[in-house]
Amino acid sequence: GAGVSQSPSNKVTEKGKDVELRCDPISGHTALYWYRQSLGQGLEFLIYFQGNSAPDKSGLPSDRFSAERTGGSVSTLTIQRTQQEDSAVYLCASSLDRSNQPQHFGDGTRLSIL
Amino acid sequence: EDKVVQSPLSLVVHEGDTVTLNCSYEVTNFRSLLWYKQEKKAPTFLFMLTSSGIEKKSGRLSSILDKKELFSILNITATQTGDSAIYLCATPSGTYKYIFGTGTRLKVLA
């Protein structure tokens, strides 16, 4: 597609449920990033993919968070046993590669945990 | 620890005013500084700066980097209501990560 596509755009779920967020990057972009943006906060780095591998998972806030990327394209971010503090906007971005290239962002998934 | 600090946190101006947004940074092995505009949803890329003193311009927006004093400014002249947004700056940190500031929320009144 022309831009980074994320789905769903909004997700409301009950505490304790698992959620899966999807990111479809710009075609040909090998680098993919996940961020979390809480109300009034800047973007918090979660994880980076180069192709299908994630060399840096240090930003994932807990072991309830995991992510994968297949075929060097679509990525999913999974949050297990959601907690209220997981409520945030989850943004995905892609770039041609990681070397000083500007990132192109999707519109994000607004996640609300009741 | 690498960090990015933006100021002011928020700003309210009237159409036609000129604004200057600030971004200071501390990062090991500086490579670049980037500015983004975030309106409702996706941040959109504005500028990437790698060298001191070279102004980047796009219409009424311009930005400059000072690598000695470790800061960048984003100027917007003749502001319009469509400039209302959160302006974010960011820099690569380590091998893979990007650090973002908390942003400056700009509101331009008609």
Short mmCIF file of C-alpha atoms in Angstrom, two decimals:
data_model
loop_
_atom_site.label_atom_id
_atom_site.label_comp_id
_atom_site.label_asym_id
_atom_site.label_seq_id
_atom_site.Cartn_x
_atom_site.Cartn_y
_atom_site.Cartn_z
CA GLY A 1 0.00 0.00 0.00
CA ALA A 2 0.92 3.64 -0.16
CA GLY A 3 1.43 4.04 3.55
CA VAL A 4 1.77 2.11 6.77
CA SER A 5 -1.50 0.44 7.65
CA GLN A 6 -2.48 -0.59 11.17
CA SER A 7 -5.46 -2.52 12.40
CA PRO A 8 -7.67 -2.34 14.25
CA SER A 9 -7.82 1.43 14.59
CA ASN A 10 -9.55 1.08 17.95
CA LYS A 11 -9.73 -1.81 20.37
CA VAL A 12 -11.63 -1.96 23.63
CA THR A 13 -11.21 -5.06 25.72
CA GLU A 14 -11.53 -6.29 29.25
CA LYS A 15 -8.63 -6.59 31.61
CA GLY A 16 -7.03 -10.01 31.39
CA LYS A 17 -7.83 -10.63 27.72
CA ASP A 18 -5.17 -11.03 25.03
CA VAL A 19 -5.00 -8.59 22.13
CA GLU A 20 -3.23 -8.70 18.80
CA LEU A 21 -2.33 -5.56 16.87
CA ARG A 22 -1.33 -5.65 13.23
CA CYS A 23 1.02 -3.50 11.17
CA ASP A 24 1.44 -3.62 7.39
CA PRO A 25 4.51 -1.54 6.47
CA ILE A 26 5.28 0.26 3.26
CA SER A 27 6.29 -2.22 0.60
CA GLY A 28 10.07 -2.60 0.41
CA HIS A 29 10.74 -1.16 3.85
CA THR A 30 12.98 -3.57 5.73
CA ALA A 31 12.98 -1.75 9.07
CA LEU A 32 9.86 -1.80 11.24
CA TYR A 33 9.31 -0.21 14.64
CA TRP A 34 6.63 -0.42 17.31
CA TYR A 35 6.03 2.46 19.72
CA ARG A 36 3.60 3.17 22.50
CA GLN A 37 2.19 6.63 23.13
CA SER A 38 0.35 7.24 26.37
CA LEU A 39 -1.74 10.34 26.96
CA GLY A 40 0.49 13.39 27.20
CA GLN A 41 3.65 11.35 26.72
CA GLY A 42 6.17 11.05 23.97
CA LEU A 43 6.67 7.92 21.93
CA GLU A 44 8.09 5.00 23.87
CA PHE A 45 10.17 2.59 21.79
CA LEU A 46 9.04 -1.02 22.10
CA ILE A 47 10.78 -3.14 19.46
CA TYR A 48 12.60 -2.97 16.15
CA PHE A 49 12.62 -5.48 13.29
CA GLN A 50 15.15 -5.71 10.52
CA GLY A 51 13.56 -8.11 8.09
CA ASN A 52 12.04 -10.84 10.23
CA SER A 53 14.48 -10.62 13.10
CA ALA A 54 14.22 -8.45 16.17
CA PRO A 55 17.74 -7.74 17.41
CA ASP A 56 16.51 -5.40 20.14
CA LYS A 57 13.58 -6.41 22.34
CA SER A 58 14.69 -4.35 25.31
CA GLY A 59 11.88 -1.84 24.98
CA LEU A 60 9.10 -4.36 25.57
CA PRO A 61 7.68 -3.38 28.96
CA SER A 62 7.05 -6.91 30.27
CA ASP A 63 6.98 -10.54 29.21
CA ARG A 64 3.27 -10.14 28.43
CA PHE A 65 4.35 -8.28 25.30
CA SER A 66 5.64 -10.08 22.23
CA ALA A 67 5.97 -9.29 18.56
CA GLU A 68 6.75 -11.09 15.37
CA ARG A 69 7.20 -10.29 11.74
CA THR A 70 6.78 -12.71 8.89
CA GLY A 71 7.89 -12.56 5.28
CA GLY A 72 9.73 -9.33 6.00
CA SER A 73 6.40 -7.58 5.87
CA VAL A 74 3.42 -7.73 8.25
CA SER A 75 4.11 -7.54 11.97
CA THR A 76 1.89 -8.34 14.91
CA LEU A 77 2.25 -7.07 18.46
CA THR A 78 0.57 -9.30 21.02
CA ILE A 79 -0.26 -8.30 24.57
CA GLN A 80 -1.30 -11.14 26.85
CA ARG A 81 -3.37 -10.78 30.02
CA THR A 82 -3.90 -7.08 29.38
CA GLN A 83 -3.76 -4.62 32.27
CA GLN A 84 -5.26 -1.16 32.52
CA GLU A 85 -1.83 0.43 32.24
CA ASP A 86 -1.54 -1.06 28.75
CA SER A 87 -4.12 1.47 27.54
CA ALA A 88 -2.36 3.66 25.00
CA VAL A 89 -1.99 4.31 21.29
CA TYR A 90 0.31 1.76 19.67
CA LEU A 91 2.09 3.16 16.65
CA CYS A 92 3.97 1.27 13.99
CA ALA A 93 6.54 2.84 11.68
CA SER A 94 8.66 1.59 8.82
CA SER A 95 11.70 2.86 6.97
CA LEU A 96 13.82 1.72 4.05
CA ASP A 97 16.46 0.50 6.47
CA ARG A 98 17.69 1.54 9.87
CA SER A 99 20.53 3.75 8.77
CA ASN A 100 19.37 7.30 9.29
CA GLN A 101 16.19 7.01 7.29
CA PRO A 102 13.05 8.89 8.35
CA GLN A 103 10.30 6.67 9.66
CA HIS A 104 6.81 6.60 8.17
CA PHE A 105 4.09 6.06 10.74
CA GLY A 106 0.73 4.38 10.64
CA ASP A 107 -2.33 5.92 12.27
CA GLY A 108 -1.97 3.67 15.28
CA THR A 109 -4.25 1.43 17.28
CA ARG A 110 -5.97 3.06 20.24
CA LEU A 111 -6.17 0.36 22.89
CA SER A 112 -8.48 0.78 25.86
CA ILE A 113 -8.50 -1.75 28.68
CA LEU A 114 -11.61 -1.69 30.85
CA GLU B 1 21.34 7.90 29.55
CA ASP B 2 20.35 9.31 26.17
CA LYS B 3 17.50 11.81 26.27
CA VAL B 4 15.57 14.39 24.28
CA VAL B 5 13.88 17.37 25.93
CA GLN B 6 11.45 19.65 24.16
CA SER B 7 10.22 23.08 25.15
CA PRO B 8 7.82 24.63 25.62
CA LEU B 9 5.40 21.82 26.44
CA SER B 10 2.56 23.81 24.95
CA LEU B 11 2.06 27.07 23.15
CA VAL B 12 -0.98 29.10 22.10
CA VAL B 13 -0.54 31.78 19.43
CA HIS B 14 -2.66 33.72 16.97
CA GLU B 15 -2.62 33.29 13.22
CA GLY B 16 0.24 35.20 11.67
CA ASP B 17 2.55 34.84 14.66
CA THR B 18 5.99 33.26 14.37
CA VAL B 19 6.88 30.43 16.75
CA THR B 20 10.14 28.77 17.73
CA LEU B 21 10.11 25.27 19.15
CA ASN B 22 13.15 23.89 20.94
CA CYS B 23 14.66 20.44 21.14
CA SER B 24 17.75 19.65 23.18
CA TYR B 25 19.39 16.26 23.21
CA GLU B 26 22.04 14.17 24.88
CA VAL B 27 23.02 11.08 22.95
CA THR B 28 26.09 8.96 22.53
CA ASN B 29 27.26 8.82 18.90
CA PHE B 30 24.91 11.41 17.46
CA ARG B 31 23.76 10.61 13.93
CA SER B 32 20.73 12.74 13.20
CA LEU B 33 17.85 14.69 14.62
CA LEU B 34 14.36 14.41 13.17
CA TRP B 35 11.24 16.55 13.47
CA TYR B 36 7.71 15.21 13.08
CA LYS B 37 4.26 16.81 13.10
CA GLN B 38 1.45 14.87 14.76
CA GLU B 39 -2.05 16.09 14.17
CA LYS B 40 -4.72 13.56 14.99
CA LYS B 41 -3.02 10.27 14.40
CA ALA B 42 0.19 9.42 12.55
CA PRO B 43 3.28 11.59 13.05
CA THR B 44 4.42 12.88 9.67
CA PHE B 45 8.06 13.48 8.87
CA LEU B 46 9.20 17.10 8.52
CA PHE B 47 12.99 17.32 8.58
CA MET B 48 16.12 15.33 9.25
CA LEU B 49 19.23 17.23 10.29
CA THR B 50 22.71 15.82 10.44
CA SER B 51 25.02 18.82 10.16
CA SER B 52 25.28 21.99 12.18
CA GLY B 53 24.33 25.31 10.70
CA ILE B 54 22.56 24.06 7.60
CA GLU B 55 18.98 25.25 7.61
CA LYS B 56 16.33 22.98 6.22
CA LYS B 57 13.26 24.76 4.82
CA SER B 58 9.86 23.72 3.64
CA GLY B 59 7.48 26.58 3.00
CA ARG B 60 6.90 28.42 6.27
CA LEU B 61 8.75 25.80 8.31
CA SER B 62 12.48 25.75 8.84
CA SER B 63 14.85 23.99 11.18
CA ILE B 64 18.46 24.22 12.17
CA LEU B 65 20.82 22.11 14.26
CA ASP B 66 23.60 23.15 16.63
CA LYS B 67 25.78 20.10 17.33
CA LYS B 68 28.05 22.03 19.65
CA GLU B 69 25.28 23.16 21.96
CA LEU B 70 23.25 20.00 21.35
CA PHE B 71 19.97 21.50 20.27
CA SER B 72 17.71 22.11 17.33
CA ILE B 73 14.96 24.64 16.69
CA LEU B 74 11.92 24.44 14.49
CA ASN B 75 10.57 27.78 13.27
CA ILE B 76 7.13 28.35 11.85
CA THR B 77 6.44 31.76 10.33
CA ALA B 78 3.03 33.29 9.58
CA THR B 79 1.30 30.51 11.50
CA GLN B 80 -2.06 29.18 10.34
CA THR B 81 -4.72 27.20 12.18
CA GLY B 82 -3.61 24.15 10.18
CA ASP B 83 -0.26 24.30 11.97
CA SER B 84 -2.00 23.28 15.20
CA ALA B 85 -0.45 19.95 16.16
CA ILE B 86 2.07 18.26 18.42
CA TYR B 87 5.61 18.69 17.14
CA LEU B 88 7.97 15.86 18.06
CA CYS B 89 11.71 15.64 17.78
CA ALA B 90 13.67 12.41 17.88
CA THR B 91 17.19 11.05 17.59
CA PRO B 92 18.62 7.56 17.04
CA SER B 93 19.96 6.05 20.25
CA GLY B 94 22.17 2.99 20.21
CA THR B 95 22.03 0.67 17.26
CA TYR B 96 18.31 0.36 16.64
CA LYS B 97 16.32 2.60 18.93
CA TYR B 98 14.92 6.10 18.49
CA ILE B 99 14.27 8.40 21.43
CA PHE B 100 11.45 10.90 21.13
CA GLY B 101 10.78 14.00 23.17
CA THR B 102 7.37 14.47 24.77
CA GLY B 103 6.52 17.03 22.11
CA THR B 104 5.35 20.62 21.96
CA ARG B 105 1.59 21.06 21.62
CA LEU B 106 0.97 24.09 19.40
CA LYS B 107 -2.46 25.67 19.09
CA VAL B 108 -2.97 28.45 16.56
CA LEU B 109 -6.07 30.58 17.09
CA ALA B 110 -7.91 32.21 14.20
#
